[in-house]
PDB file of C-alpha atoms and ligand atoms in Angstrom:
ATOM      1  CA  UNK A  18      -6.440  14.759   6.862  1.00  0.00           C
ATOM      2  CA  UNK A  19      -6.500  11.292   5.019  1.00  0.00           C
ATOM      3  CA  UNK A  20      -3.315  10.534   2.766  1.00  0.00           C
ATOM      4  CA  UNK A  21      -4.670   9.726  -0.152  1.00  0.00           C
ATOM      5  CA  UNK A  22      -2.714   6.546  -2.129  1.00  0.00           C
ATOM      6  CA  UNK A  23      -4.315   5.595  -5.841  1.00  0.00           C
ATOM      7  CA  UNK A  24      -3.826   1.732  -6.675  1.00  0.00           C
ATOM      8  CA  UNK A  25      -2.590   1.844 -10.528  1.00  0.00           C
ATOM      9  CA  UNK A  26      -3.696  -1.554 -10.568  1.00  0.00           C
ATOM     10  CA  UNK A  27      -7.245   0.518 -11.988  1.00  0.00           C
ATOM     11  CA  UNK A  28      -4.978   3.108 -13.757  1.00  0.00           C
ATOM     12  CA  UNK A  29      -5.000   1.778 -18.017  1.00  0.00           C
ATOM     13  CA  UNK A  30      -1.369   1.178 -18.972  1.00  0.00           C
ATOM     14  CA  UNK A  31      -1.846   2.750 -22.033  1.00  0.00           C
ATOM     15  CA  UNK A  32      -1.568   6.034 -20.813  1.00  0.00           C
ATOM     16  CA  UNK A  33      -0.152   5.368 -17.302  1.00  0.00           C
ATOM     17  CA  UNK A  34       1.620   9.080 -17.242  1.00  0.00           C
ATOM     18  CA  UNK A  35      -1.410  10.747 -17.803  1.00  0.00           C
ATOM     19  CA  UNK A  36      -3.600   9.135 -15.730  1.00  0.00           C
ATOM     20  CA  UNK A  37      -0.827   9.153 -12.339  1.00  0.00           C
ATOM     21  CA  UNK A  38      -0.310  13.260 -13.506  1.00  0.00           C
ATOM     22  CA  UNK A  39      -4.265  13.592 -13.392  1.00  0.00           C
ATOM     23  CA  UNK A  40      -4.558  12.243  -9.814  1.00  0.00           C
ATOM     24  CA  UNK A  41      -1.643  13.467  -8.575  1.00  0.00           C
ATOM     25  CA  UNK A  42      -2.719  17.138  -9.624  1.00  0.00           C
ATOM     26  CA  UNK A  43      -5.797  16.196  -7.479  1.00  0.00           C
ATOM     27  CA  UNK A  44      -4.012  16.006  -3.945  1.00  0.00           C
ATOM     28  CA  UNK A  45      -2.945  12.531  -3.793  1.00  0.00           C
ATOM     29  CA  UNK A  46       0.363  12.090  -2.391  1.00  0.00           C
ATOM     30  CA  UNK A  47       1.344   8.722  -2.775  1.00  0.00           C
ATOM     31  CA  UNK A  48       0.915   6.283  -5.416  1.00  0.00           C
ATOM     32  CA  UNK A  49       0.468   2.645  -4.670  1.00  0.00           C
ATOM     33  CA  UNK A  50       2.046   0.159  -6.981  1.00  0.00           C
ATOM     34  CA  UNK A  51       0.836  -3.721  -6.723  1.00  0.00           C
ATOM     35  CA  UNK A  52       3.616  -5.966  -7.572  1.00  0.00           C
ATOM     36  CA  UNK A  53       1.753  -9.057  -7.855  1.00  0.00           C
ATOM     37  CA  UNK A  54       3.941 -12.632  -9.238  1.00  0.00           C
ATOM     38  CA  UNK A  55       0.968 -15.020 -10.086  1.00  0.00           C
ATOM     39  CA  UNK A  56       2.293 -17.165  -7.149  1.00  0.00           C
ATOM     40  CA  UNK A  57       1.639 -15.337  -3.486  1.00  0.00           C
ATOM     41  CA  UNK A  58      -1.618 -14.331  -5.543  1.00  0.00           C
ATOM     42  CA  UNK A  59      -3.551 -15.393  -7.850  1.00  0.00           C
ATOM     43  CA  UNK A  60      -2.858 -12.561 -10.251  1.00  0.00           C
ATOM     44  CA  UNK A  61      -0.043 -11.403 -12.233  1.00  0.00           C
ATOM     45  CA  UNK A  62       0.639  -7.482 -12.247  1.00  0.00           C
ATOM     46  CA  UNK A  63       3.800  -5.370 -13.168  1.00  0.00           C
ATOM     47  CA  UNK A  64       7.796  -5.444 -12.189  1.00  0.00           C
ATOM     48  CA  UNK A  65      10.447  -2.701 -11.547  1.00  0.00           C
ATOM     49  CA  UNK A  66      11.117  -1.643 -15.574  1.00  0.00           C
ATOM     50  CA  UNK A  67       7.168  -0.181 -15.253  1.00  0.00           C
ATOM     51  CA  UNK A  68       7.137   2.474 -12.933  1.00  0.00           C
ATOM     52  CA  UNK A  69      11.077   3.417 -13.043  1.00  0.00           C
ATOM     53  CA  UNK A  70       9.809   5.390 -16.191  1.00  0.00           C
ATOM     54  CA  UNK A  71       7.758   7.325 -14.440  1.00  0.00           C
ATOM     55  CA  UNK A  72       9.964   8.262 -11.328  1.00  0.00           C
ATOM     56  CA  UNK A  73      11.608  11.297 -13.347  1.00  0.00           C
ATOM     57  CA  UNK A  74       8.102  12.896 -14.123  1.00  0.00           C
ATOM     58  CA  UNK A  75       6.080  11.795 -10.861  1.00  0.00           C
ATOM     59  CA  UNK A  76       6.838  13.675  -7.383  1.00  0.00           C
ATOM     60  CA  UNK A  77       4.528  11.227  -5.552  1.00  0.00           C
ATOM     61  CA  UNK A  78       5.670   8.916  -2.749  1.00  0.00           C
ATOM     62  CA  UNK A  79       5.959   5.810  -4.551  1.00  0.00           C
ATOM     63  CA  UNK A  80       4.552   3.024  -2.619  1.00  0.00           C
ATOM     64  CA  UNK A  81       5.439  -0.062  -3.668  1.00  0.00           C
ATOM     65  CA  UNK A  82       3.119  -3.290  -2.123  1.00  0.00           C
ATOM     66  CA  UNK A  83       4.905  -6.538  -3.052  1.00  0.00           C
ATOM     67  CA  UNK A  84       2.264  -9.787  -3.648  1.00  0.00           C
ATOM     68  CA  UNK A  85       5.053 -12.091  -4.173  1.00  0.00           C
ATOM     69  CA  UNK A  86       7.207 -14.882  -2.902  1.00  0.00           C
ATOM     70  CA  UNK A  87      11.054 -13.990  -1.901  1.00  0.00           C
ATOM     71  CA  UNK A  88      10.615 -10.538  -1.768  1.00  0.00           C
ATOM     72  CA  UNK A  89      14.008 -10.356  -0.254  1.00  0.00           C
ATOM     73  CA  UNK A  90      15.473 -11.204  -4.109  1.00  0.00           C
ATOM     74  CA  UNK A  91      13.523  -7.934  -5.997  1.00  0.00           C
ATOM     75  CA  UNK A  92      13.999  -5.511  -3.160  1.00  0.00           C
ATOM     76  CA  UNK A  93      17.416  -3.715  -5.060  1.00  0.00           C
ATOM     77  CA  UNK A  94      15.513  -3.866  -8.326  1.00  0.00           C
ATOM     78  CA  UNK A  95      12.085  -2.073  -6.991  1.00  0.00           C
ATOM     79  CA  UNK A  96      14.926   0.654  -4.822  1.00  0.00           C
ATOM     80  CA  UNK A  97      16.771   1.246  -8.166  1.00  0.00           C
ATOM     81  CA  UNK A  98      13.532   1.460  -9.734  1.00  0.00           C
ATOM     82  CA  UNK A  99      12.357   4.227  -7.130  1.00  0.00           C
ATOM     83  CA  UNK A 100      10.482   3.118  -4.561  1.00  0.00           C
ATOM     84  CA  UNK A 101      10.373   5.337  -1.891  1.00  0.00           C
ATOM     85  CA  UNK A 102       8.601   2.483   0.073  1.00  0.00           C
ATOM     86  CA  UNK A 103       8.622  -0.864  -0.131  1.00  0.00           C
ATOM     87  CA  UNK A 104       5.877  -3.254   1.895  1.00  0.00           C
ATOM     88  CA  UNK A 105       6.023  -7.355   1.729  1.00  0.00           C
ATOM     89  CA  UNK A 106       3.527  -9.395   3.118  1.00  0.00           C
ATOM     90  CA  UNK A 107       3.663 -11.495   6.197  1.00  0.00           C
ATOM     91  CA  UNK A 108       2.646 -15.070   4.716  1.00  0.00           C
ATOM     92  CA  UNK A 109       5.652 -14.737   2.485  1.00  0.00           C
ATOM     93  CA  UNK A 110       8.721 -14.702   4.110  1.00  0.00           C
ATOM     94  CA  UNK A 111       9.658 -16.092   7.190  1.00  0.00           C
ATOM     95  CA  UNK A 112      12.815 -14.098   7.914  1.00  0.00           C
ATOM     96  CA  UNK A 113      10.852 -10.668   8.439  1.00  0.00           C
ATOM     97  CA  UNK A 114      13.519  -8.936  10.583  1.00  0.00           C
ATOM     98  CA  UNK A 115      16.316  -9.553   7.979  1.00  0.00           C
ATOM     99  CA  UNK A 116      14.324  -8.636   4.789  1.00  0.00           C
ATOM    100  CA  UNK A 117      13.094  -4.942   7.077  1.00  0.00           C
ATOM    101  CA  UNK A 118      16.447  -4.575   7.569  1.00  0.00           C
ATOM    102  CA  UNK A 119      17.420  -4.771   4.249  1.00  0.00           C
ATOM    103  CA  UNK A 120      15.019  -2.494   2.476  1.00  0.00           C
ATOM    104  CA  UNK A 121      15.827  -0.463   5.254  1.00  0.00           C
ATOM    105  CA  UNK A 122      19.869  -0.340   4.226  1.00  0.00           C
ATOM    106  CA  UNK A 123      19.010   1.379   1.261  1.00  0.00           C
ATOM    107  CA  UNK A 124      17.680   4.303   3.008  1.00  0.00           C
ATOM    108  CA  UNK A 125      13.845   3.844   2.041  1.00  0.00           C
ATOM    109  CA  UNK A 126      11.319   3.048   4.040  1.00  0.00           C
ATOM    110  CA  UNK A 127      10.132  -0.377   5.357  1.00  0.00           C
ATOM    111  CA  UNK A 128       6.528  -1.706   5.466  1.00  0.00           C
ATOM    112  CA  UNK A 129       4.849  -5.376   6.655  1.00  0.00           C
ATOM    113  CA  UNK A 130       1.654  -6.186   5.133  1.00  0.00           C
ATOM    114  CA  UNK A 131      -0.752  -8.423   6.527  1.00  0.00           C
ATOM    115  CA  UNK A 132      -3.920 -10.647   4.807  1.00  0.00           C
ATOM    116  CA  UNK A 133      -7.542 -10.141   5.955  1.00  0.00           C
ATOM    117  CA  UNK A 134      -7.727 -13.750   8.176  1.00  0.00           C
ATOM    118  CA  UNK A 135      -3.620 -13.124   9.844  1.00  0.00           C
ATOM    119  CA  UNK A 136      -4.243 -11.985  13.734  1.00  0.00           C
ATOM    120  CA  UNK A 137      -2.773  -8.369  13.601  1.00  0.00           C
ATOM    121  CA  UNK A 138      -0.976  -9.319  17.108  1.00  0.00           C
ATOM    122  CA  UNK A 139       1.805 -11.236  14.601  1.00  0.00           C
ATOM    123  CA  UNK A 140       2.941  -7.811  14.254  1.00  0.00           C
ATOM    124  CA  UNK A 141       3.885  -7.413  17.934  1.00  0.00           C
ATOM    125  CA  UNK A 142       7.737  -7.490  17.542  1.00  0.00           C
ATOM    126  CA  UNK A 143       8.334  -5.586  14.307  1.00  0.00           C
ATOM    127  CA  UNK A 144       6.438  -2.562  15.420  1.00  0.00           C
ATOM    128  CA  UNK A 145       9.511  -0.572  16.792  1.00  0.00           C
ATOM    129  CA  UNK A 146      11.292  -1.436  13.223  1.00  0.00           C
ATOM    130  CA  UNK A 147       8.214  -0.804  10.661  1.00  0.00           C
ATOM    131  CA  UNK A 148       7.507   3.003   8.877  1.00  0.00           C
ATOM    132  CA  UNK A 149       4.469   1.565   7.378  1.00  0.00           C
ATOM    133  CA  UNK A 150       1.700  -1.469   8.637  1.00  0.00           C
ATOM    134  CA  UNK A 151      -0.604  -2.452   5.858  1.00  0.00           C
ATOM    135  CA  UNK A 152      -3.932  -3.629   6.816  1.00  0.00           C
ATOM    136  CA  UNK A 153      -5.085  -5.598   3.586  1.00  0.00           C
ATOM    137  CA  UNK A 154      -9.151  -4.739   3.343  1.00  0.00           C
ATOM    138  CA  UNK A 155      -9.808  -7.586   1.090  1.00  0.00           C
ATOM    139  CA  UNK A 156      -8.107 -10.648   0.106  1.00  0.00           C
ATOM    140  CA  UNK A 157      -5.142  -9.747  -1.931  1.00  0.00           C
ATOM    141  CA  UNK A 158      -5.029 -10.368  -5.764  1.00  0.00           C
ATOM    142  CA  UNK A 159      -7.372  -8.164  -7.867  1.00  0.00           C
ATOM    143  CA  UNK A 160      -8.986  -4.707  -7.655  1.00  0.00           C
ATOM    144  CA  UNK A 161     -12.065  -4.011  -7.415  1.00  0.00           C
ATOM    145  CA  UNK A 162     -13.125  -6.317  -4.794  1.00  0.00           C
ATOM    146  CA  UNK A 163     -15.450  -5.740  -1.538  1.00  0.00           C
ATOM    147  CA  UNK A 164     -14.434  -3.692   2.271  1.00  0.00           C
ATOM    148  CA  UNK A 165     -14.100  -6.581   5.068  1.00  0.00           C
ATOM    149  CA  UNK A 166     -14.651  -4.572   8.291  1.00  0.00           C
ATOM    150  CA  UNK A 167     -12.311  -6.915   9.778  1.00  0.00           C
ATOM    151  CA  UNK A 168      -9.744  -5.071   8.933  1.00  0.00           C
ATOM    152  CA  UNK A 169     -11.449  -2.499  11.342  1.00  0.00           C
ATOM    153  CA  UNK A 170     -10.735  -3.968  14.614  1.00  0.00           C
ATOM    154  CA  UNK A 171      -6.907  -4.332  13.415  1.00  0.00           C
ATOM    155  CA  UNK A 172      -6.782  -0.644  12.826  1.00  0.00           C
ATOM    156  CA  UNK A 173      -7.912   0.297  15.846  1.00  0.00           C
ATOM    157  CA  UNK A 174      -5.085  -1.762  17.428  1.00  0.00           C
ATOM    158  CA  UNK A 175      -2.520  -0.710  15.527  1.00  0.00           C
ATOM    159  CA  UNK A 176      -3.438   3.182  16.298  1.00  0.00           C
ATOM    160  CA  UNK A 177      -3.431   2.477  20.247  1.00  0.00           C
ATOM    161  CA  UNK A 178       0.261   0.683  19.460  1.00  0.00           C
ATOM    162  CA  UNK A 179       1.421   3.816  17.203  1.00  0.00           C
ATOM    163  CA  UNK A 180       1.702   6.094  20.574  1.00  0.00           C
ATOM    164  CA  UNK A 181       4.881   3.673  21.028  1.00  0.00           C
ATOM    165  CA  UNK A 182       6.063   3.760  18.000  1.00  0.00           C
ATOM    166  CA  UNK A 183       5.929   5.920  14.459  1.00  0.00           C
ATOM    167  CA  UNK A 184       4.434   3.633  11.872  1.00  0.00           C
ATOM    168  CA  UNK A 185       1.749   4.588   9.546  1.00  0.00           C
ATOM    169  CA  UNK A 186      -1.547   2.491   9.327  1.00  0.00           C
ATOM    170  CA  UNK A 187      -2.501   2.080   5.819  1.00  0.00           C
ATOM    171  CA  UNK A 188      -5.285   0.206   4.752  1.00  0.00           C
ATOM    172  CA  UNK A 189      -5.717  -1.449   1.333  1.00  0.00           C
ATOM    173  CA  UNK A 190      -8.883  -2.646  -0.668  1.00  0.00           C
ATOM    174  CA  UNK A 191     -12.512  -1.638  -1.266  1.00  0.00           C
ATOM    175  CA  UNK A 192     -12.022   2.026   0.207  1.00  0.00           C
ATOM    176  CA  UNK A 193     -14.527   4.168  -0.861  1.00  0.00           C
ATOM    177  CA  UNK A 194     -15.594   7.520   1.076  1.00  0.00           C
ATOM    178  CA  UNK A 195     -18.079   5.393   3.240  1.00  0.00           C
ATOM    179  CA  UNK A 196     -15.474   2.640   3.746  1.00  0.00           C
ATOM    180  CA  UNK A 197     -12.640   5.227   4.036  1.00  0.00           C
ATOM    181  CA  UNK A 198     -14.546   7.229   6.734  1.00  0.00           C
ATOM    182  CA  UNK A 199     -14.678   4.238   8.405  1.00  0.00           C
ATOM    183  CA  UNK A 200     -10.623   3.647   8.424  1.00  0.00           C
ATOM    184  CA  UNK A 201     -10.098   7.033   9.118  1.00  0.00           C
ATOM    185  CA  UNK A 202     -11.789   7.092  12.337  1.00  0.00           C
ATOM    186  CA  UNK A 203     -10.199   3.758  13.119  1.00  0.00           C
ATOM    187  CA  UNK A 204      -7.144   5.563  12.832  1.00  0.00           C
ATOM    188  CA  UNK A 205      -6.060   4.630   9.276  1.00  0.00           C
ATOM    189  CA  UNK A 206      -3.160   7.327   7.927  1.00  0.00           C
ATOM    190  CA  UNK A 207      -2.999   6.283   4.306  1.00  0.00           C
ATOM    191  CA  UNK A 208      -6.006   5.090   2.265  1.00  0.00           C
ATOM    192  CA  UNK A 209      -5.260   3.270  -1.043  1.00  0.00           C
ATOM    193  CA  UNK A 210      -7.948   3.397  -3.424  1.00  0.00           C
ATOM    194  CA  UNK A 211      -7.488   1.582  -7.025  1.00  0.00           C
ATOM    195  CA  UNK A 212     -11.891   1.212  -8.757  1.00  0.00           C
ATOM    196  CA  UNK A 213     -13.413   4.080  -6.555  1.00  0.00           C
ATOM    197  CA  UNK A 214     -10.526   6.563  -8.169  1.00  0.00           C
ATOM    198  CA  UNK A 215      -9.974   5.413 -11.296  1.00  0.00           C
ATOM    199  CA  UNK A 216     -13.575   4.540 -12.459  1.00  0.00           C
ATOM    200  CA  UNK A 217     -14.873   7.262 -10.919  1.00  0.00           C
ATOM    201  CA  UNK A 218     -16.949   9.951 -12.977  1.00  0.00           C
ATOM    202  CA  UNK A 219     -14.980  12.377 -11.496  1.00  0.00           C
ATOM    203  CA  UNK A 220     -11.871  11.528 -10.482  1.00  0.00           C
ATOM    204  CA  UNK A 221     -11.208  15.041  -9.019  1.00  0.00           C
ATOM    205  CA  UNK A 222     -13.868  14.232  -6.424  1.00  0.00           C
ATOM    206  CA  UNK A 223     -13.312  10.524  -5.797  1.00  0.00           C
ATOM    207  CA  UNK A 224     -10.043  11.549  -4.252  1.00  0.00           C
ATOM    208  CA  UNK A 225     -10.905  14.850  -3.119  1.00  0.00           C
ATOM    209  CA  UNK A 226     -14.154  12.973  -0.846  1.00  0.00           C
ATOM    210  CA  UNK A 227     -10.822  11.191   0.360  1.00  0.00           C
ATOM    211  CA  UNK A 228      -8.881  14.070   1.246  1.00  0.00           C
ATOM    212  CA  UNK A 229     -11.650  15.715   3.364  1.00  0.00           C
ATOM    213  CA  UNK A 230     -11.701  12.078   5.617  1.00  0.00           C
TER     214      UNK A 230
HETATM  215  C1  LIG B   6      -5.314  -5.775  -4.034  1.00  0.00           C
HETATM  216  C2  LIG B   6      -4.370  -4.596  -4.119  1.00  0.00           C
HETATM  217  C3  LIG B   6      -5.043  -3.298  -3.956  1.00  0.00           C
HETATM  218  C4  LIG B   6      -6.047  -2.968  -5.029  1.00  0.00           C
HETATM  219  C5  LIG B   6      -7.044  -2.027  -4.434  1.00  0.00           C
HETATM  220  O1  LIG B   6      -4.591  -6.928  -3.943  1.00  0.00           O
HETATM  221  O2  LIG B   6      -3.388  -4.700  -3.114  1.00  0.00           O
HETATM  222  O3  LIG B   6      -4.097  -2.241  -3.852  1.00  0.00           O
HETATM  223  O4  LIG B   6      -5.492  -2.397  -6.173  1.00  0.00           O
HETATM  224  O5  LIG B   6      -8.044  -1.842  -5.357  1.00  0.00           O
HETATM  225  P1  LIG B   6      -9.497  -1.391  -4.929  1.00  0.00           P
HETATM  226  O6  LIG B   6      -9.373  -0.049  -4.291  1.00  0.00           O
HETATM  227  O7  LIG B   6     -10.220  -1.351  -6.238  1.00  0.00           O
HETATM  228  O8  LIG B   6     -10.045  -2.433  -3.986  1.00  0.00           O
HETATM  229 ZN1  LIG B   7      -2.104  -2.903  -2.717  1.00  0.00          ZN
END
């Protein structure tokens, strides 16, 4: 069975409570919070002082995907915020080993996210180190945007690798149940979904169709 990992990036902010309570009542198990700074994408999203308000009410694992430059600088802020896990990309640092380590001294768990065109071999020498390997599905930045079955083949890698080793594969943009099915028998753990959930008719199915993968 598929973890199931709503984006709130297609949650409305008006009534962010409700709408995390709704889908967690539905199954899902982790919730997926883009941290986007307008400069590693093109997009600006939410900080820290958001979702710390709803740590008390939410049980979820919150999984916390930073889009941003210096990661390293934010990672006490996002762990004081409540982040159960915290994933940076890649393309944005160049010290990976140090910044794992550190999210990793404050007892949470580390993830390393990589862009649709990076070679998922990169990866190779954090594997033994990572809890968490994001395979981004579409170019990072917005919601809403369309599956690259690229991010297929680097699944499938990372799932012969995992025998080794005891990351999760999650995989990250345009999941829907046909692209989701897809993932799943890739080997994808985690599916995040932010437009098929949230803009669904019923939401109660949208993630439910992503349970049953
Ligand atoms: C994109 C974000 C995704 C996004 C997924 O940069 O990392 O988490 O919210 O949204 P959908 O599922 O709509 O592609
Ligand atoms: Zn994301």
């Amino acid at each position: 069975m598929a973890i199931v990992a709503p984006s709130i990036l297609s949650a409305n902010f008006a009534y962010l409570l409700q709408e995390v309570q709704e889908v967690y009542s539905y199954g899902a198990q982790y919730l997926h919070i883009d941290v986007m700074d307008g400069h590693f994408v093109p997009n600006i999203t939410l900080g820290p002082t958001v979702f710390k308000h709803l740590r008390p009410h939410i049980p979820m694992v919150f999984d916390v995907h930073l889009m941003i430059t210096n990661p390293q600088k934010y990672i006490k802020d996002f762990v004081q915020a409540g982040a159960d896990v915290i994933t940076f990309h890649f393309e944005a640092v160049s010290n990976i080993k140090e910044v794992i380590e550190l999210i990793k001294s404050y007892n949470i768990k580390a993830g390393l996210s990589i862009k649709p065109h990076t070679d998922v071999r990169v990866l190779e020498p954090y594997l033994g180190d990572l809890d968490l390997i994001l395979v981004m599905s579409v170019e990072p930045g917005f919601g809403g945007q369309k599956f690259m079955p690229i991010a297929l083949d680097k699944i499938r890698y990372l799932k012969t690798r995992q025998q080794e080793f005891r990351y999760l594969i999650e995989v990250d943009g345009g999941i829907n149940q046909e692209t989701g099915k897809m993932c799943v028998e890739a080997g994808a753990d985690i599916l995040v979904a932010g437009n098929y959930i949230f803009t669904a008719k019923s939401r109660k199915e949208a993630v439910e169709s992503l349970l049953r993968l």
